[in-house]
Amino acid sequence: MAAWDLTVTVEDLGPDAPPLQISVASDLHIGGVILKLVEQTNLKKDWSDHALWWEQKQQWLLRTGWTLDKCGVHADARLVFTPQHKPLRLGLPNGATLKMRACFSSSAFRTVMGICRVLSKKHLLLPMMKNKDSSEELYDLTDVPLTAGSVQALYNGMPAHFADSPKTEAVYKMLSVSLPSSAPEAIAKLYRPASVVDKTHIHTRWLDSSRSLMQQGIQENDKLWLRFKYYTFHDMDPKYDAVRLTQLYEQARWAILLEDIDCTEEEMMLFGALQYHIGKLSLSQDMVSSCQGMDDLESALKSLEVKMVGDSNSTDMLESMTAPELNDYLKIFRPKRLTLKGYKQYWCKFQDTSISYYKSKEDRYGEPIQQLNLKGCEVAPDVNVAGQKFCIKLLIPAPEGMNEIYLRCENEKQYSQWMAACKLASKGLTLLDISYQSEVKNIQTFLSMQRSNSAAPAAQTDDSINTHSLVSPRYQKKYKPKQLTPRILEAYQNVAQLSLTSAILKFLQIWQALPDFGISYFMVRFKGSRKDEVLGIANNRLIRIDLGIGDVVKTWRYNNMRQWNVNWDIRQVAIEFDGNINIAFSCVNADCKVVHEYIGGYIFMSTRSRQQSDTLNEELFHKLTGGHEAL
Amino acid sequence: MDDIDAMFSDMLQEMDLLTQSLGAEEESAPLPKPPSIPDPQQMNFSIGFTDFNASLHDLEDNDLDALMADLVADISATEEKFATEQDTLKGSAPVAPIPSQPQDNFSLPASTDTSRHATSSNSIAAPPPPPASKPSKEELEEQIKADKIKLALEKLKEAKVKKLVVKVEIMDGSSKTLMVDERQTVRDVIDNLFEKTHCDCNVDWCVCETNPDLQTERGFEDHENLVEPLSTWTRDTENKVLFQEKKDKYDVFRNPQNFYLWKKDKKSLKDMKEKDKEQLLEENFCGASVIVPDLEGVLYLKEDGKKSWKQRYFLLRASGLYYSPKGKTKASRDLVCLVQFDNVNVYYCKEYRIKYKAPTDHCFILKHPQIQKESQYIKYLCCDDEWTMTLWVTGIRIAKYGKQLYDNYKAAVRKAAGSATWANRSLQASSSASTPSPTPKARAANGHAPQPAVETKGSSNQTSFPPPPPSMETLPPPPPDPMMPPPPPAPPSATKVNKFPPPPQFPQSSFPPPPMDDLPPPPPPPEDSELPPDFLPPPPPIFSSCGGEALPPPPPDPIASLPPPPPAPQNFASAGGAPPPPAPPPPPPAPAPAANKPAGSIRKVAPPPPKRTTPQLAAPSGGDLMSELMTAMQKKRTQ
C-alpha cells in the first residue's frame, strides 16, 4: 500500500514548532501512528494521556485499533497530538473559581462526574458519584464576564485527597463552608436578569453532555460555570455531603440575591436572616469537618441534658420547681385611642410565661396591677441602638382581640434578657429552658451589629455585616440599612436557634417552596404560532408562558407524556401527551438539543428517584437525553 | 407528705362538688336513662364544655356516672397509694383524709388532674411494698424517704397537668362527655369518641369547635392538643365542640388533583388514575419542602374597621397570604402580605351575608385562636362559591401545617384500616381471657378495653345490660393494630360504656404482657386479698345508679364480683414493674418512681382505669372518703 505523509502538530514541542510529517500507509492503525510520532519527537516523557485530535472534523481519534482508512483520515487531515486532560477553570456556585484538570476527550457527562468525584472525594467514602452527578452541569462561560468576589484557588489536580497540604485543605474549606457575603455594591454590579427573556439567554449556554469538551470548542484554561442544572435533589444528607449542600445553598442564595428567582418582601427578610445566621455560624467554625460533628455533639449534649434532669436528686428537683424570675423596673406603655399617656415606670416581674407589674418594688408582694400571660403572643423588637431606644412590642391575644403593650428597657443588657424571656414565653417556654442563655446572647450580637451599622456605616469591619448585603438590589434601593436591620432582626428571631446545617436546609426549603422554583426558561416558537413564546421546564411539568403578559397559558405534566422526539432536520421538538395532545416547537435562541436534553434529564431523574442506587445509568441517560441524533 | 395531703384534700373537695352536683341532678332529672348507656350505637356526639361544675349540670345521667366512675377510681387509687405509703413510712403521721387543707387548684375551670396523678401514683404504689417489707426496713428507710420525696415531686408535676371535662355534641343532638388531658392530641380524642359512639371510624371524622359570636367553625387538626385551644375560651362562652364527619378534612389527599390542578377543567380531573394521584402527593408532600397549591384569584376582603368588602387579587404562597395592590402586577416583588400563618388559624364562617353584609355566604376568617369576639385583628375574606372557599381554606391549612397534615392523614387511614383487623384480634385474645363474661362478644369488647374491666361492678353491669357487647363489636376500637395484643388476663368485666377514657392504647403500650412472666406477682397479692373487700363495695353503687333498674342490690354485687379483682392487681403490679425502662428520669433505686414515670408520661387518661382495679385501695384512710361517696351515691339512688 502506498505511503503518504500525515501532518501532525505536537503541542509539547511548543507553539512555534512546525508540524511533524510522518510517513504512513492507510492500513496503519492509530496506535502505530502515535508510536511513530513519539519516536520522531525524541522527547522522553509520559505520553500515555496523549491522543490525536482531528481539528477539521472536531473529533478525537481514540480507537487505537482502527486504521487510518477506517477513521477516514487522509493526507489532507491536520491532526494534533495533545493531552486528553487539560486544566480548566471552573466557576462554582459560590462565586469562587477553581482550577483543575479535566478530561477533554470523554463526554461532558463523564467529565462532570469526574470533577464531582474529585470535589467531594475526601468526604464521600461511599461511591463517589453519589448523586452529585448529573445535577451539575457545565456552563459555557465564554461570553460571561465573571466579576468580583471570586477567590482564585488553585487546585491542580489529579484526584488526591484534600488533606495533602494546607493549600488543598483551604480549597476544601472554600468548597464546604459558605463564603461571607460580598459588599452590596458588588452585588448590585453583577449581572441580573431583568425579564423572562433574559433568563432564557442563560439557559442557551448549557453544554451538550453527550459530546466532549473539545468537541464543543472549549480550550485549555477556559472558564466554565459549574451549576446544579436539574432541580431535583434526592437525599440531601449533610453528613455525607457538606460540599454539595454548601454549593447548593450558594446557588440558591445567589439566585435570590440576583433576582433570578422572585420572592416577596417577607420572604426576602427571612432569607436575609438565614444568610446572616449561616454566615455567622460559618465564620465561627474553624474546622470544616466539624460541621457534622457539631450537630452530633449538639444532639449528644441535648440528650445528656435530659439525662441529667432525670438523674438529678430530689433536692435538685425541688429547686428546679421554683423557676427563676426576672425582676426589674421597666417602663410600660399601652397605646390606646384618645389617651396621651406615655410610658410609666412599674416594678415588673417575669415568672413562668407571665409578666406581672406592680406600682413599685415595695408592692411586689401584693396583688399585681396586671398580669400578662405571654403565651401565644407576638413579640416584636422596636430598637434603635443609636438612639438608645430599647422597646419590646407585645401583641397579647385576648378574646376581644390583641392587646398592644410596649416595654421599654434601659439598656442593651436589660433588653436582651427581657426580650429573650418574652420570646421564649410566646412559645410557651420559661426561663428554665436551656435555650434562654443562647437567646440572650443572640440578641446581644445582633444589637452590636446594628450599633456598628448605624455608628459608622462607611467603615465596615469584618465582623459586622451590612444588612444590605443580605438582600437583593431591589430591596437595597427600597430600604436604608436602618430600616432594613429591624426587619431582618425580627425574622432572625425565628431562626436564631437553628444549627448550621438546619439553617441551610431551612433556606433550601423555603427556596424550593417558592412558586417559581426550579423553572428553566427557553424562548421557543410553537408550531402554528406566529410569535415567540417562553417554555418553562420544571421537574414535573412543561409550562407555556405568554411573553406579552407573562402569564402561564398552559401546563403539561410529564406523567401524561407519551413520547417525545426531535426532528433534527427542521430542529423541532415534538411531544405527545395522553389524549392525543400533540405539541411541537422550535427553539429560538437555544439549540434544541439543550431543550431536549433538559426534558430527558428530568425524566431520567424521575426514574432514578425510584431505584435509588448510587451509580448512574449513563446509558439510560444518554438514551433519554440524546434523541436519535447520529453521533 | 404535705403535698400529698394537699392534693388529697383537693380531691376530696372535688368529690364534694361532684356529689353535690349529683344530688342536684337527681332532683331535676330522674336517673333512669339506661338507654343511653347500654345503647352505645348512637353515632353522633355533640359536645359543649364549660367549667367543671357547670358542665356537670348539663351532663346526661350516664355521663355523670361515667365521670363519677372515673373519679372514684382515681380517688381510690390515690388512697390506696396513700395507704401503701403510710405503711412504708411507718413514722409518718396518719394521713387520713384531711379536708381542711386549702386548695387553690380547685378554682380553675379545668379540673386539675386529680385523676392523672392518682393514676400514676397508683402504679407506684404497687411496687414499693416489696422492698420495704421484705428487706430490713431500717436500711431502706432513708432510701424510701428519698423516693417518696421524689414521688411527691413527680406528683406535683403531674398535678400541673390540665384536664378538661368536655361535652362533645354529635350531629343528632346527643352528646358525650369526656375528660381530656392536656397532653392528649385531637387524634387521641377522636379515638376515644370512636369507641364511645361506635361510628364507622372513617378518616373524615373530625372534632370541631364552633363560636356562635363569630359564627365560625374550625376542625381541629389531628396533631393539635385539644386542651390548649379550649382553655382560651372565655368563661361564659357558648362555644361548642362538635364531633362530625367533614369531607374536606382530608379531601386533598384523596383527590389532590382538585387542589393542585385546580386550573384544569373539572372533567379531566374527575377520573384521574390512582397512580397519578399518588404521584401528585409524592411531588407535593414528599419532597424537601411541601409545595402549597398555587391558588390565586379574586376574593373579597373586609376592610379594617369598615363595613365594606373590597375585591382583591389574592395569591397563596408557602410564606403567607398575599394580594396584589391595584395597578401592580402579580410579580412576587409587588405583592403585599395580608397575613402570615404562624400565629393564626383559618375558620369557616356562617351566614356572613347577614352578619357582616358579605357579598356571599362563603366566607372564612383568619385570626389568632385566642380571639373570641369581633376584632380589628381578624381578617375577613369572602369567596364567590363554596368550592373556592374550600380550596383556599385547604390551601392555607397546607401552608400552615405542611407535611404534618399528610402524616395525620396517613395515621388516620392506618387507624381506619386497623379497626377491622382489630376486631378479629380482640376476639381471639378475649377467648383466652378467663373471666366469666357472659358472651363471647362481651369478651371481645373487653379485649380492647381491658383495664376498665377491673371494676368489679363492671361484671354486674354486663349481666344487666346485654346490649353493650354487640355494640362494642361494631365499634372499631381505635387502638391501632401495631400495638401489642390486648393484655391477656385483664378482667373483661369492664363495660367500656362507663369509662370514658379509652384506656386500651395506653395500657397496652405501657404494660407489655411479657413482663408478667418475669415479675413475680407475689408481693401484691397479700395486700390485695385483704384490701378488696373494703374497696369493692363503693363501685357497685355507682354503677347501679347508671345501670338503673336492672341492677341487683349493690351489696351482693361486691361479693360476687370479688374474685376478679385479685388477679387483676397482680397483673398490673407486675406490669407496673416492667415499664421502668421507658421512663428515663427517675433513678433506678426505687422501682416505684420508675413505674410512676411512665404513667405520667403517657398521654392517655386511660391509665387510671387499670390502677383503680388494684384492690389495694382498701387503704384505711380510704374508708372515710369512700363511705362519704357511698352515702352520696346512696342518696342519689334512693331519690
Tab-separated table of C-alpha atoms in Angstrom, chain B residues 190-322:
chain	number	residue	atom	x	y	z
B	190	ILE	CA	-61.207	11.093	68.196
B	191	ASP	CA	-60.173	7.557	69.002
B	192	ASN	CA	-61.906	7.980	72.286
B	193	LEU	CA	-65.021	9.137	70.624
B	194	PHE	CA	-64.927	6.322	68.145
B	195	GLU	CA	-65.075	3.974	70.985
B	196	LYS	CA	-67.925	5.749	72.600
B	197	THR	CA	-70.010	6.340	69.568
B	198	HIS	CA	-69.438	3.239	67.540
B	199	CYS	CA	-69.463	5.173	64.356
B	200	ASP	CA	-67.826	3.903	61.235
B	201	CYS	CA	-64.463	5.374	62.162
B	202	ASN	CA	-63.648	6.663	58.730
B	203	VAL	CA	-60.964	9.285	58.277
B	204	ASP	CA	-63.437	12.120	57.859
B	205	TRP	CA	-64.460	12.245	61.479
B	206	CYS	CA	-63.372	15.444	62.960
B	207	VAL	CA	-63.548	17.342	66.209
B	208	CYS	CA	-64.617	20.921	65.543
B	209	GLU	CA	-65.112	23.999	67.593
B	210	THR	CA	-67.855	26.469	66.893
B	211	ASN	CA	-68.078	30.035	68.028
B	212	PRO	CA	-71.576	31.500	67.981
B	213	ASP	CA	-70.300	35.050	68.457
B	214	LEU	CA	-68.218	34.943	65.338
B	215	GLN	CA	-70.342	32.272	63.691
B	216	THR	CA	-67.272	30.258	62.917
B	217	GLU	CA	-66.371	26.632	62.772
B	218	ARG	CA	-62.991	25.014	62.609
B	219	GLY	CA	-61.996	21.413	62.557
B	220	PHE	CA	-59.059	20.697	64.841
B	221	GLU	CA	-56.146	19.022	63.170
B	222	ASP	CA	-55.305	15.589	64.450
B	223	HIS	CA	-51.931	16.559	65.836
B	224	GLU	CA	-53.167	19.535	67.818
B	225	ASN	CA	-53.763	19.355	71.519
B	226	LEU	CA	-57.354	19.835	72.378
B	227	VAL	CA	-56.984	21.335	75.801
B	228	GLU	CA	-54.945	24.299	74.713
B	229	PRO	CA	-57.443	25.877	72.330
B	230	LEU	CA	-60.315	25.077	74.632
B	231	SER	CA	-58.659	26.769	77.562
B	232	THR	CA	-58.616	30.022	75.694
B	233	TRP	CA	-62.374	30.119	75.582
B	234	THR	CA	-63.949	32.669	77.830
B	235	ARG	CA	-65.736	31.628	80.961
B	236	ASP	CA	-69.176	32.428	79.721
B	237	THR	CA	-68.549	31.053	76.293
B	238	GLU	CA	-71.200	29.438	74.223
B	239	ASN	CA	-68.641	27.768	72.044
B	240	LYS	CA	-69.175	24.140	71.387
B	241	VAL	CA	-67.177	21.135	70.465
B	242	LEU	CA	-68.700	19.012	67.734
B	243	PHE	CA	-67.881	15.583	66.513
B	244	GLN	CA	-68.848	15.165	62.920
B	245	GLU	CA	-67.779	13.981	59.522
B	246	LYS	CA	-66.084	16.621	57.460
B	247	LYS	CA	-65.483	15.688	53.919
B	248	ASP	CA	-62.995	18.435	53.335
B	249	LYS	CA	-60.777	17.377	56.215
B	250	TYR	CA	-58.610	15.092	54.122
B	251	ASP	CA	-60.083	15.578	50.682
B	252	VAL	CA	-56.829	16.978	49.452
B	253	PHE	CA	-55.184	13.611	49.945
B	254	ARG	CA	-57.932	11.654	48.300
B	255	ASN	CA	-58.249	13.983	45.363
B	256	PRO	CA	-55.094	16.027	45.227
B	257	GLN	CA	-55.777	16.920	41.619
B	258	ASN	CA	-58.728	19.082	42.635
B	259	PHE	CA	-56.414	21.237	44.671
B	260	TYR	CA	-53.143	21.069	42.861
B	261	LEU	CA	-54.512	21.124	39.332
B	262	TRP	CA	-57.492	23.290	40.107
B	263	LYS	CA	-56.940	25.336	36.999
B	264	LYS	CA	-57.619	22.396	34.729
B	265	ASP	CA	-61.147	21.641	33.737
B	266	LYS	CA	-63.084	19.523	36.152
B	267	LYS	CA	-63.954	16.802	33.695
B	268	SER	CA	-60.424	15.713	33.044
B	269	LEU	CA	-59.734	15.617	36.768
B	270	LYS	CA	-62.693	13.550	37.663
B	271	ASP	CA	-61.351	10.248	36.529
B	272	MET	CA	-57.753	10.657	37.340
B	273	LYS	CA	-55.848	7.464	37.804
B	274	GLU	CA	-54.863	6.497	41.305
B	275	LYS	CA	-51.301	6.258	40.214
B	276	ASP	CA	-51.290	9.842	39.063
B	277	LYS	CA	-52.855	10.968	42.293
B	278	GLU	CA	-50.145	9.235	44.222
B	279	GLN	CA	-47.550	10.915	42.162
B	280	LEU	CA	-49.113	14.273	42.823
B	281	LEU	CA	-48.950	13.627	46.514
B	282	GLU	CA	-45.404	12.429	46.209
B	283	GLU	CA	-44.382	15.556	44.362
B	284	ASN	CA	-46.071	17.963	46.681
B	285	PHE	CA	-45.764	16.387	50.073
B	286	CYS	CA	-42.745	14.141	49.994
B	287	GLY	CA	-40.040	16.491	48.776
B	288	ALA	CA	-37.689	18.502	50.912
B	289	SER	CA	-40.405	21.071	51.339
B	290	VAL	CA	-44.133	20.838	50.938
B	291	ILE	CA	-45.495	22.547	47.876
B	292	VAL	CA	-48.539	24.682	48.512
B	293	PRO	CA	-51.265	24.738	45.838
B	294	ASP	CA	-50.709	27.740	43.608
B	295	LEU	CA	-54.022	29.343	44.399
B	296	GLU	CA	-54.762	32.761	43.047
B	297	GLY	CA	-57.854	34.696	42.244
B	298	VAL	CA	-60.226	37.406	43.286
B	299	LEU	CA	-61.574	37.306	46.808
B	300	TYR	CA	-63.412	39.922	48.826
B	301	LEU	CA	-61.613	41.360	51.795
B	302	LYS	CA	-63.468	43.172	54.540
B	303	GLU	CA	-61.684	46.397	55.109
B	304	ASP	CA	-60.270	47.068	58.510
B	305	GLY	CA	-62.894	48.506	60.752
B	306	LYS	CA	-65.279	49.197	57.886
B	307	LYS	CA	-68.378	47.500	56.697
B	308	SER	CA	-67.425	47.384	53.061
B	309	TRP	CA	-65.866	44.463	51.248
B	310	LYS	CA	-63.299	45.101	48.574
B	311	GLN	CA	-62.254	42.838	45.749
B	312	ARG	CA	-58.619	41.990	45.653
B	313	TYR	CA	-56.498	39.595	43.685
B	314	PHE	CA	-55.070	37.115	46.188
B	315	LEU	CA	-52.237	34.674	45.902
B	316	LEU	CA	-51.321	31.885	48.263
B	317	ARG	CA	-47.683	31.198	48.972
B	318	ALA	CA	-45.982	28.997	51.494
B	319	SER	CA	-44.961	32.119	53.374
B	320	GLY	CA	-48.401	33.635	53.682
B	321	LEU	CA	-51.469	35.097	52.048
B	322	TYR	CA	-50.748	37.953	49.658
